[in-house]
PDB file of C-alpha atoms and ligand atoms in Angstrom:
ATOM      1  CA  UNK A   1     -95.809 124.958 121.573  1.00 48.00           C
ATOM      2  CA  UNK A   2     -93.744 123.799 124.543  1.00 49.00           C
ATOM      3  CA  UNK A   3     -93.311 120.022 124.168  1.00 51.00           C
ATOM      4  CA  UNK A   4     -93.251 119.584 127.917  1.00 84.00           C
ATOM      5  CA  UNK A   5     -96.889 120.574 128.293  1.00 97.00           C
ATOM      6  CA  UNK A   6     -99.208 117.865 129.500  1.00 98.00           C
ATOM      7  CA  UNK A   7    -102.949 117.287 129.112  1.00 98.00           C
ATOM      8  CA  UNK A   8    -105.000 114.590 130.842  1.00 98.00           C
ATOM      9  CA  UNK A   9    -108.523 113.592 129.855  1.00 98.00           C
ATOM     10  CA  UNK A  10    -110.261 111.575 132.563  1.00 98.00           C
ATOM     11  CA  UNK A  11    -113.087 109.505 131.046  1.00 98.00           C
ATOM     12  CA  UNK A  12    -115.076 106.401 131.897  1.00 96.00           C
ATOM     13  CA  UNK A  13    -115.084 104.033 128.905  1.00 94.00           C
ATOM     14  CA  UNK A  14    -112.971 102.911 125.954  1.00 93.00           C
ATOM     15  CA  UNK A  15    -114.497 105.311 123.354  1.00 90.00           C
ATOM     16  CA  UNK A  16    -115.080 108.433 125.495  1.00 92.00           C
ATOM     17  CA  UNK A  17    -111.684 109.706 124.329  1.00 92.00           C
ATOM     18  CA  UNK A  18    -112.912 109.509 120.722  1.00 87.00           C
ATOM     19  CA  UNK A  19    -116.596 110.397 120.701  1.00 82.00           C
ATOM     20  CA  UNK A  20    -116.271 113.031 123.394  1.00 84.00           C
ATOM     21  CA  UNK A  21    -112.987 114.912 122.969  1.00 93.00           C
ATOM     22  CA  UNK A  22    -111.166 113.143 120.117  1.00 91.00           C
ATOM     23  CA  UNK A  23    -110.585 116.161 117.922  1.00 90.00           C
ATOM     24  CA  UNK A  24    -109.248 118.199 120.841  1.00 94.00           C
ATOM     25  CA  UNK A  25    -106.841 115.456 121.928  1.00 95.00           C
ATOM     26  CA  UNK A  26    -105.631 114.989 118.339  1.00 93.00           C
ATOM     27  CA  UNK A  27    -105.111 118.720 117.971  1.00 93.00           C
ATOM     28  CA  UNK A  28    -102.891 118.856 121.028  1.00 95.00           C
ATOM     29  CA  UNK A  29    -100.843 115.724 120.314  1.00 95.00           C
ATOM     30  CA  UNK A  30    -100.159 117.180 116.849  1.00 93.00           C
ATOM     31  CA  UNK A  31     -98.906 120.330 118.597  1.00 93.00           C
ATOM     32  CA  UNK A  32     -96.422 118.314 120.677  1.00 94.00           C
ATOM     33  CA  UNK A  33     -98.365 118.157 123.937  1.00 97.00           C
ATOM     34  CA  UNK A  34     -98.148 114.955 125.987  1.00 97.00           C
ATOM     35  CA  UNK A  35    -101.727 113.703 126.124  1.00 98.00           C
ATOM     36  CA  UNK A  36    -102.882 110.908 128.438  1.00 98.00           C
ATOM     37  CA  UNK A  37    -106.240 109.186 128.640  1.00 98.00           C
ATOM     38  CA  UNK A  38    -107.180 108.031 132.140  1.00 98.00           C
ATOM     39  CA  UNK A  39    -109.949 105.475 131.510  1.00 98.00           C
ATOM     40  CA  UNK A  40    -111.905 104.415 134.593  1.00 98.00           C
ATOM     41  CA  UNK A  41    -113.421 101.154 133.219  1.00 97.00           C
ATOM     42  CA  UNK A  42    -112.794  98.637 130.460  1.00 95.00           C
ATOM     43  CA  UNK A  43    -116.270  98.945 128.935  1.00 91.00           C
ATOM     44  CA  UNK A  44    -117.606  95.604 130.147  1.00 92.00           C
ATOM     45  CA  UNK A  45    -121.321  96.510 129.982  1.00 89.00           C
ATOM     46  CA  UNK A  46    -123.438  96.589 126.844  1.00 76.00           C
ATOM     47  CA  UNK A  47    -123.406  94.559 123.677  1.00 76.00           C
ATOM     48  CA  UNK A  48    -121.449  94.324 120.490  1.00 78.00           C
ATOM     49  CA  UNK A  49    -122.342  92.797 117.164  1.00 77.00           C
ATOM     50  CA  UNK A  50    -121.371  89.066 117.467  1.00 80.00           C
ATOM     51  CA  UNK A  51    -119.382  89.408 114.254  1.00 82.00           C
ATOM     52  CA  UNK A  52    -117.174  92.037 115.907  1.00 83.00           C
ATOM     53  CA  UNK A  53    -116.557  89.702 118.847  1.00 87.00           C
ATOM     54  CA  UNK A  54    -114.682  87.207 116.670  1.00 86.00           C
ATOM     55  CA  UNK A  55    -111.191  86.744 118.116  1.00 88.00           C
ATOM     56  CA  UNK A  56    -112.118  88.228 121.488  1.00 91.00           C
ATOM     57  CA  UNK A  57    -113.381  86.322 124.509  1.00 89.00           C
ATOM     58  CA  UNK A  58    -114.970  89.274 126.293  1.00 92.00           C
ATOM     59  CA  UNK A  59    -116.467  92.618 125.373  1.00 91.00           C
ATOM     60  CA  UNK A  60    -113.880  94.458 127.467  1.00 93.00           C
ATOM     61  CA  UNK A  61    -111.052  92.723 125.559  1.00 93.00           C
ATOM     62  CA  UNK A  62    -112.558  93.918 122.262  1.00 92.00           C
ATOM     63  CA  UNK A  63    -113.170  97.439 123.531  1.00 92.00           C
ATOM     64  CA  UNK A  64    -109.671  97.802 124.995  1.00 94.00           C
ATOM     65  CA  UNK A  65    -108.198  96.670 121.664  1.00 93.00           C
ATOM     66  CA  UNK A  66    -110.315  99.343 119.986  1.00 93.00           C
ATOM     67  CA  UNK A  67    -109.049 101.875 122.513  1.00 94.00           C
ATOM     68  CA  UNK A  68    -105.434 100.966 121.734  1.00 95.00           C
ATOM     69  CA  UNK A  69    -106.185 101.490 118.043  1.00 93.00           C
ATOM     70  CA  UNK A  70    -107.687 104.901 118.787  1.00 93.00           C
ATOM     71  CA  UNK A  71    -104.810 105.876 121.084  1.00 95.00           C
ATOM     72  CA  UNK A  72    -102.327 105.100 118.345  1.00 94.00           C
ATOM     73  CA  UNK A  73    -104.208 107.118 115.733  1.00 93.00           C
ATOM     74  CA  UNK A  74    -104.480 110.012 118.164  1.00 93.00           C
ATOM     75  CA  UNK A  75    -100.845 109.852 119.203  1.00 95.00           C
ATOM     76  CA  UNK A  76    -101.658 109.575 122.900  1.00 97.00           C
ATOM     77  CA  UNK A  77     -98.623 109.264 125.146  1.00 98.00           C
ATOM     78  CA  UNK A  78    -100.381 106.564 127.187  1.00 98.00           C
ATOM     79  CA  UNK A  79    -103.717 105.125 128.307  1.00 98.00           C
ATOM     80  CA  UNK A  80    -104.044 104.489 132.042  1.00 98.00           C
ATOM     81  CA  UNK A  81    -106.808 102.239 133.390  1.00 97.00           C
ATOM     82  CA  UNK A  82    -108.222 102.923 136.835  1.00 97.00           C
ATOM     83  CA  UNK A  83    -109.396  99.309 137.171  1.00 93.00           C
ATOM     84  CA  UNK A  84    -113.143  99.687 137.713  1.00 97.00           C
ATOM     85  CA  UNK A  85    -115.980  97.935 135.906  1.00 95.00           C
ATOM     86  CA  UNK A  86    -118.445  99.541 133.506  1.00 94.00           C
ATOM     87  CA  UNK A  87    -121.710 100.187 135.412  1.00 93.00           C
ATOM     88  CA  UNK A  88    -123.912 100.439 132.326  1.00 86.00           C
ATOM     89  CA  UNK A  89    -126.831 102.860 132.343  1.00 85.00           C
ATOM     90  CA  UNK A  90    -128.935 103.618 135.393  1.00 82.00           C
ATOM     91  CA  UNK A  91    -130.983 100.572 136.481  1.00 83.00           C
ATOM     92  CA  UNK A  92    -128.825  97.964 134.696  1.00 85.00           C
ATOM     93  CA  UNK A  93    -127.792  94.814 136.593  1.00 87.00           C
ATOM     94  CA  UNK A  94    -124.167  95.871 135.980  1.00 88.00           C
ATOM     95  CA  UNK A  95    -124.719  98.694 138.534  1.00 89.00           C
ATOM     96  CA  UNK A  96    -124.690  96.050 141.282  1.00 88.00           C
ATOM     97  CA  UNK A  97    -121.349  94.439 140.379  1.00 90.00           C
ATOM     98  CA  UNK A  98    -118.883  94.834 143.298  1.00 89.00           C
ATOM     99  CA  UNK A  99    -116.322  96.525 141.035  1.00 94.00           C
ATOM    100  CA  UNK A 100    -118.836  98.827 139.288  1.00 96.00           C
ATOM    101  CA  UNK A 101    -117.450 102.342 139.060  1.00 97.00           C
ATOM    102  CA  UNK A 102    -120.738 104.017 139.940  1.00 93.00           C
ATOM    103  CA  UNK A 103    -120.888 102.222 143.291  1.00 93.00           C
ATOM    104  CA  UNK A 104    -117.176 102.526 144.158  1.00 96.00           C
ATOM    105  CA  UNK A 105    -116.299 104.719 147.172  1.00 97.00           C
ATOM    106  CA  UNK A 106    -115.687 108.220 145.811  1.00 98.00           C
ATOM    107  CA  UNK A 107    -112.632 108.693 148.048  1.00 97.00           C
ATOM    108  CA  UNK A 108    -111.042 105.584 146.545  1.00 97.00           C
ATOM    109  CA  UNK A 109    -111.620 106.682 142.924  1.00 98.00           C
ATOM    110  CA  UNK A 110    -110.380 110.174 143.819  1.00 98.00           C
ATOM    111  CA  UNK A 111    -107.217 108.785 145.425  1.00 97.00           C
ATOM    112  CA  UNK A 112    -106.319 106.846 142.286  1.00 98.00           C
ATOM    113  CA  UNK A 113    -106.722 109.970 140.142  1.00 98.00           C
ATOM    114  CA  UNK A 114    -104.727 112.096 142.613  1.00 98.00           C
ATOM    115  CA  UNK A 115    -101.820 109.640 142.346  1.00 98.00           C
ATOM    116  CA  UNK A 116    -101.894 109.956 138.532  1.00 98.00           C
ATOM    117  CA  UNK A 117    -102.027 113.774 138.623  1.00 98.00           C
ATOM    118  CA  UNK A 118     -99.087 113.887 141.019  1.00 98.00           C
ATOM    119  CA  UNK A 119     -97.052 111.504 138.874  1.00 98.00           C
ATOM    120  CA  UNK A 120     -97.801 112.902 135.400  1.00 98.00           C
ATOM    121  CA  UNK A 121     -98.141 116.572 136.415  1.00 98.00           C
ATOM    122  CA  UNK A 122    -100.744 117.745 133.882  1.00 98.00           C
ATOM    123  CA  UNK A 123    -101.069 121.474 133.188  1.00 98.00           C
ATOM    124  CA  UNK A 124    -104.637 120.980 131.969  1.00 98.00           C
ATOM    125  CA  UNK A 125    -107.294 118.431 132.961  1.00 98.00           C
ATOM    126  CA  UNK A 126    -110.507 117.672 131.039  1.00 98.00           C
ATOM    127  CA  UNK A 127    -113.448 115.578 132.197  1.00 98.00           C
ATOM    128  CA  UNK A 128    -117.241 115.327 131.765  1.00 97.00           C
ATOM    129  CA  UNK A 129    -119.746 117.962 132.875  1.00 97.00           C
ATOM    130  CA  UNK A 130    -121.545 117.467 136.242  1.00 97.00           C
ATOM    131  CA  UNK A 131    -124.324 115.368 134.658  1.00 95.00           C
ATOM    132  CA  UNK A 132    -121.931 113.280 132.619  1.00 93.00           C
ATOM    133  CA  UNK A 133    -123.196 114.595 129.278  1.00 90.00           C
ATOM    134  CA  UNK A 134    -126.332 112.439 129.251  1.00 86.00           C
ATOM    135  CA  UNK A 135    -126.542 111.216 132.861  1.00 89.00           C
ATOM    136  CA  UNK A 136    -124.450 108.088 132.443  1.00 91.00           C
ATOM    137  CA  UNK A 137    -123.700 106.973 136.045  1.00 93.00           C
ATOM    138  CA  UNK A 138    -120.028 106.238 135.244  1.00 96.00           C
ATOM    139  CA  UNK A 139    -119.561 109.645 133.631  1.00 95.00           C
ATOM    140  CA  UNK A 140    -121.035 111.339 136.710  1.00 96.00           C
ATOM    141  CA  UNK A 141    -118.775 109.387 139.095  1.00 97.00           C
ATOM    142  CA  UNK A 142    -115.789 110.201 136.877  1.00 98.00           C
ATOM    143  CA  UNK A 143    -116.688 113.898 136.975  1.00 98.00           C
ATOM    144  CA  UNK A 144    -117.118 113.931 140.762  1.00 98.00           C
ATOM    145  CA  UNK A 145    -113.869 112.086 141.452  1.00 98.00           C
ATOM    146  CA  UNK A 146    -111.857 114.150 138.942  1.00 98.00           C
ATOM    147  CA  UNK A 147    -113.040 117.462 140.407  1.00 98.00           C
ATOM    148  CA  UNK A 148    -112.155 116.307 143.919  1.00 98.00           C
ATOM    149  CA  UNK A 149    -108.796 114.992 142.718  1.00 98.00           C
ATOM    150  CA  UNK A 150    -107.995 118.247 140.890  1.00 98.00           C
ATOM    151  CA  UNK A 151    -108.141 120.226 144.136  1.00 98.00           C
ATOM    152  CA  UNK A 152    -106.763 117.476 146.397  1.00 98.00           C
ATOM    153  CA  UNK A 153    -103.662 116.850 144.247  1.00 98.00           C
ATOM    154  CA  UNK A 154    -102.241 120.235 145.242  1.00 98.00           C
ATOM    155  CA  UNK A 155    -102.885 119.757 148.954  1.00 98.00           C
ATOM    156  CA  UNK A 156    -100.091 117.791 150.633  1.00 97.00           C
ATOM    157  CA  UNK A 157    -102.351 116.965 153.579  1.00 97.00           C
ATOM    158  CA  UNK A 158    -104.760 115.019 151.371  1.00 98.00           C
ATOM    159  CA  UNK A 159    -103.855 111.562 150.093  1.00 97.00           C
ATOM    160  CA  UNK A 160    -100.268 111.746 151.469  1.00 96.00           C
ATOM    161  CA  UNK A 161     -99.720 108.152 150.302  1.00 94.00           C
ATOM    162  CA  UNK A 162    -100.155 109.273 146.662  1.00 94.00           C
ATOM    163  CA  UNK A 163     -96.862 111.144 146.288  1.00 94.00           C
ATOM    164  CA  UNK A 164     -95.736 114.767 146.654  1.00 97.00           C
ATOM    165  CA  UNK A 165     -98.433 117.365 145.982  1.00 98.00           C
ATOM    166  CA  UNK A 166     -98.865 118.871 142.530  1.00 98.00           C
ATOM    167  CA  UNK A 167    -101.533 121.348 141.433  1.00 98.00           C
ATOM    168  CA  UNK A 168    -102.711 121.249 137.788  1.00 98.00           C
ATOM    169  CA  UNK A 169    -103.444 124.754 136.497  1.00 98.00           C
ATOM    170  CA  UNK A 170    -106.709 124.431 134.584  1.00 98.00           C
ATOM    171  CA  UNK A 171    -109.802 122.222 134.754  1.00 98.00           C
ATOM    172  CA  UNK A 172    -112.360 121.979 131.937  1.00 98.00           C
ATOM    173  CA  UNK A 173    -115.645 120.132 131.485  1.00 98.00           C
ATOM    174  CA  UNK A 174    -116.714 118.977 128.020  1.00 97.00           C
ATOM    175  CA  UNK A 175    -120.160 120.472 127.454  1.00 96.00           C
ATOM    176  CA  UNK A 176    -122.741 120.674 124.694  1.00 91.00           C
ATOM    177  CA  UNK A 177    -124.298 124.111 124.195  1.00 92.00           C
ATOM    178  CA  UNK A 178    -128.042 124.238 124.789  1.00 91.00           C
ATOM    179  CA  UNK A 179    -128.759 125.756 121.376  1.00 90.00           C
ATOM    180  CA  UNK A 180    -127.141 122.728 119.722  1.00 88.00           C
ATOM    181  CA  UNK A 181    -129.138 120.323 121.885  1.00 87.00           C
ATOM    182  CA  UNK A 182    -132.361 122.243 121.141  1.00 90.00           C
ATOM    183  CA  UNK A 183    -131.906 122.084 117.382  1.00 87.00           C
ATOM    184  CA  UNK A 184    -130.786 118.447 117.529  1.00 84.00           C
ATOM    185  CA  UNK A 185    -133.925 117.572 119.519  1.00 87.00           C
ATOM    186  CA  UNK A 186    -136.075 119.472 117.016  1.00 88.00           C
ATOM    187  CA  UNK A 187    -134.557 117.711 114.025  1.00 85.00           C
ATOM    188  CA  UNK A 188    -134.772 114.245 115.589  1.00 82.00           C
ATOM    189  CA  UNK A 189    -138.359 114.912 116.773  1.00 86.00           C
ATOM    190  CA  UNK A 190    -139.225 115.938 113.228  1.00 87.00           C
ATOM    191  CA  UNK A 191    -137.811 112.588 112.102  1.00 84.00           C
ATOM    192  CA  UNK A 192    -140.231 110.866 114.461  1.00 85.00           C
ATOM    193  CA  UNK A 193    -137.870 109.965 117.316  1.00 84.00           C
ATOM    194  CA  UNK A 194    -139.102 109.970 120.926  1.00 84.00           C
ATOM    195  CA  UNK A 195    -136.741 112.463 122.523  1.00 83.00           C
ATOM    196  CA  UNK A 196    -137.401 111.141 126.034  1.00 84.00           C
ATOM    197  CA  UNK A 197    -136.212 107.669 125.025  1.00 82.00           C
ATOM    198  CA  UNK A 198    -133.127 107.995 122.852  1.00 79.00           C
ATOM    199  CA  UNK A 199    -130.245 105.561 122.312  1.00 71.00           C
ATOM    200  CA  UNK A 200    -130.047 101.848 121.589  1.00 64.00           C
ATOM    201  CA  UNK A 201    -131.535 101.040 124.995  1.00 66.00           C
ATOM    202  CA  UNK A 202    -134.087 103.861 124.840  1.00 70.00           C
ATOM    203  CA  UNK A 203    -132.979 105.137 128.218  1.00 72.00           C
ATOM    204  CA  UNK A 204    -131.575 108.584 127.447  1.00 80.00           C
ATOM    205  CA  UNK A 205    -133.924 111.494 128.072  1.00 84.00           C
ATOM    206  CA  UNK A 206    -132.557 114.002 125.590  1.00 84.00           C
ATOM    207  CA  UNK A 207    -135.581 116.297 125.883  1.00 86.00           C
ATOM    208  CA  UNK A 208    -135.118 116.369 129.675  1.00 86.00           C
ATOM    209  CA  UNK A 209    -131.475 117.254 129.068  1.00 87.00           C
ATOM    210  CA  UNK A 210    -132.661 120.655 127.787  1.00 90.00           C
ATOM    211  CA  UNK A 211    -133.408 121.707 131.375  1.00 90.00           C
ATOM    212  CA  UNK A 212    -129.685 121.834 132.194  1.00 92.00           C
ATOM    213  CA  UNK A 213    -127.430 124.571 130.865  1.00 93.00           C
ATOM    214  CA  UNK A 214    -123.671 124.846 131.246  1.00 95.00           C
ATOM    215  CA  UNK A 215    -121.726 127.928 130.158  1.00 96.00           C
ATOM    216  CA  UNK A 216    -119.247 127.701 127.283  1.00 96.00           C
ATOM    217  CA  UNK A 217    -115.873 129.289 128.074  1.00 98.00           C
ATOM    218  CA  UNK A 218    -113.680 127.652 125.463  1.00 97.00           C
ATOM    219  CA  UNK A 219    -114.237 126.419 121.926  1.00 96.00           C
ATOM    220  CA  UNK A 220    -111.766 124.220 120.114  1.00 95.00           C
ATOM    221  CA  UNK A 221    -112.308 124.396 116.402  1.00 90.00           C
ATOM    222  CA  UNK A 222    -110.258 121.500 115.087  1.00 83.00           C
ATOM    223  CA  UNK A 223    -108.071 121.958 112.062  1.00 81.00           C
ATOM    224  CA  UNK A 224    -107.348 119.064 109.712  1.00 75.00           C
ATOM    225  CA  UNK A 225    -104.740 117.916 112.231  1.00 71.00           C
ATOM    226  CA  UNK A 226    -107.538 117.341 114.735  1.00 69.00           C
ATOM    227  CA  UNK A 227    -110.433 116.217 112.558  1.00 73.00           C
ATOM    228  CA  UNK A 228    -108.584 113.653 110.425  1.00 74.00           C
ATOM    229  CA  UNK A 229    -107.308 111.538 113.334  1.00 74.00           C
ATOM    230  CA  UNK A 230    -110.645 112.027 115.103  1.00 71.00           C
ATOM    231  CA  UNK A 231    -112.531 110.509 112.181  1.00 72.00           C
ATOM    232  CA  UNK A 232    -110.018 107.670 111.889  1.00 73.00           C
ATOM    233  CA  UNK A 233    -110.091 106.897 115.584  1.00 69.00           C
ATOM    234  CA  UNK A 234    -113.889 106.869 115.603  1.00 72.00           C
ATOM    235  CA  UNK A 235    -113.612 104.029 113.117  1.00 78.00           C
ATOM    236  CA  UNK A 236    -111.412 102.144 115.618  1.00 87.00           C
ATOM    237  CA  UNK A 237    -114.503 101.875 117.833  1.00 83.00           C
ATOM    238  CA  UNK A 238    -116.482  99.970 115.193  1.00 79.00           C
ATOM    239  CA  UNK A 239    -118.230  97.742 117.759  1.00 77.00           C
ATOM    240  CA  UNK A 240    -119.756 100.760 119.445  1.00 74.00           C
ATOM    241  CA  UNK A 241    -120.772 102.388 116.188  1.00 66.00           C
ATOM    242  CA  UNK A 242    -122.704  99.316 115.105  1.00 51.00           C
ATOM    243  CA  UNK A 243    -123.974  98.784 118.622  1.00 46.00           C
ATOM    244  CA  UNK A 244    -125.435 102.272 118.372  1.00 46.00           C
ATOM    245  CA  UNK A 245    -123.446 104.355 120.836  1.00 46.00           C
ATOM    246  CA  UNK A 246    -125.930 106.989 122.022  1.00 42.00           C
ATOM    247  CA  UNK A 247    -123.560 109.888 121.561  1.00 48.00           C
ATOM    248  CA  UNK A 248    -122.582 108.661 118.170  1.00 51.00           C
ATOM    249  CA  UNK A 249    -125.972 109.188 116.619  1.00 54.00           C
ATOM    250  CA  UNK A 250    -126.877 112.340 118.520  1.00 58.00           C
ATOM    251  CA  UNK A 251    -123.595 114.167 118.292  1.00 58.00           C
ATOM    252  CA  UNK A 252    -122.665 113.103 114.809  1.00 64.00           C
ATOM    253  CA  UNK A 253    -125.917 114.751 113.757  1.00 67.00           C
ATOM    254  CA  UNK A 254    -124.936 117.889 115.711  1.00 67.00           C
ATOM    255  CA  UNK A 255    -121.535 117.872 114.003  1.00 68.00           C
ATOM    256  CA  UNK A 256    -123.172 117.629 110.598  1.00 69.00           C
ATOM    257  CA  UNK A 257    -125.522 120.484 111.437  1.00 70.00           C
ATOM    258  CA  UNK A 258    -123.050 122.862 113.058  1.00 71.00           C
ATOM    259  CA  UNK A 259    -119.586 121.824 111.887  1.00 74.00           C
ATOM    260  CA  UNK A 260    -117.223 120.209 114.334  1.00 82.00           C
ATOM    261  CA  UNK A 261    -116.473 122.145 117.509  1.00 88.00           C
ATOM    262  CA  UNK A 262    -115.510 120.901 120.953  1.00 93.00           C
ATOM    263  CA  UNK A 263    -117.049 123.091 123.664  1.00 95.00           C
ATOM    264  CA  UNK A 264    -115.746 123.435 127.203  1.00 98.00           C
ATOM    265  CA  UNK A 265    -116.763 125.040 130.457  1.00 98.00           C
ATOM    266  CA  UNK A 266    -113.764 126.234 132.477  1.00 98.00           C
ATOM    267  CA  UNK A 267    -114.188 125.147 136.090  1.00 98.00           C
ATOM    268  CA  UNK A 268    -110.760 126.358 137.241  1.00 98.00           C
ATOM    269  CA  UNK A 269    -109.561 129.058 137.325  1.00 98.00           C
ATOM    270  CA  UNK A 270    -113.116 130.255 138.021  1.00 97.00           C
ATOM    271  CA  UNK A 271    -114.703 132.489 135.403  1.00 97.00           C
ATOM    272  CA  UNK A 272    -116.553 135.588 136.599  1.00 88.00           C
ATOM    273  CA  UNK A 273    -117.465 137.131 133.282  1.00 87.00           C
ATOM    274  CA  UNK A 274    -117.867 136.198 129.661  1.00 91.00           C
ATOM    275  CA  UNK A 275    -114.937 134.268 128.312  1.00 94.00           C
ATOM    276  CA  UNK A 276    -114.256 132.566 125.002  1.00 95.00           C
ATOM    277  CA  UNK A 277    -110.858 130.855 124.925  1.00 97.00           C
ATOM    278  CA  UNK A 278    -109.579 129.214 121.750  1.00 96.00           C
ATOM    279  CA  UNK A 279    -106.743 127.338 123.432  1.00 97.00           C
ATOM    280  CA  UNK A 280    -107.020 125.323 126.656  1.00 98.00           C
ATOM    281  CA  UNK A 281    -103.363 126.154 127.388  1.00 98.00           C
ATOM    282  CA  UNK A 282    -103.913 129.925 127.271  1.00 96.00           C
ATOM    283  CA  UNK A 283    -102.133 131.626 130.197  1.00 94.00           C
ATOM    284  CA  UNK A 284    -100.472 128.411 131.365  1.00 95.00           C
ATOM    285  CA  UNK A 285     -97.332 129.379 133.233  1.00 89.00           C
TER     286      UNK A 285
HETATM  287 ZN1   ZN B 301    -118.661 106.713 128.368  1.00 91.64          ZN
END
């Protein structure tokens, strides 16, 4: 593979790069692609086991150290912070913080991402689906800003202060197929879990999530090169595993049931018919 190829994942928290797309990122770094993680916040909201906090004065310090660990395991070229604050889940006090990502002006977040796209010139961009996977407010803001930035980066009239225009070629959203969600909900319901109140804070409506379907246009089936670093980097985020990251429990179950696959909807170029890509760089010029 051409070593000059570049992939950017735009996420919201230190751990999204691991629990969401880790195997895909590892696969591409192993293939010689430059892979960057643009992380919108430093993961200030939430809790960690007090034992894990030893040696760190704040949660964000701990989580950024964990992110550095994961980035190294993955072989990321760099991690770029957008400088916002974790908003927590909908209704949390953290939503009201003046630096909270979810309440930041969308144009401002978009402008920061445009500047990064123009500087690093990614061929391929990945972000969350339109509902942020499980309706996390920061994931939704990240999605909205990244989509706007993807199209604005190539338009010299928009954000002229952010450098010369550059148009990335492909945009993907990480999605979870409905059939996987359905079976996961069935299994967890069978185990006695309330599927409307999932996660450590009981504020994820996984059953309600079944009402939303996104198409799957690309499937990355990680080889050992992708899965091994992915498993190792997940361990880097020990504070979130013990804290009970919502995706961790739900999606690790899905991985056990279905084998590891990363599923993507291709947003650009638009897809008019059935499509099943096995490589996000297919047809990159
Ligand atoms: Zn997140």
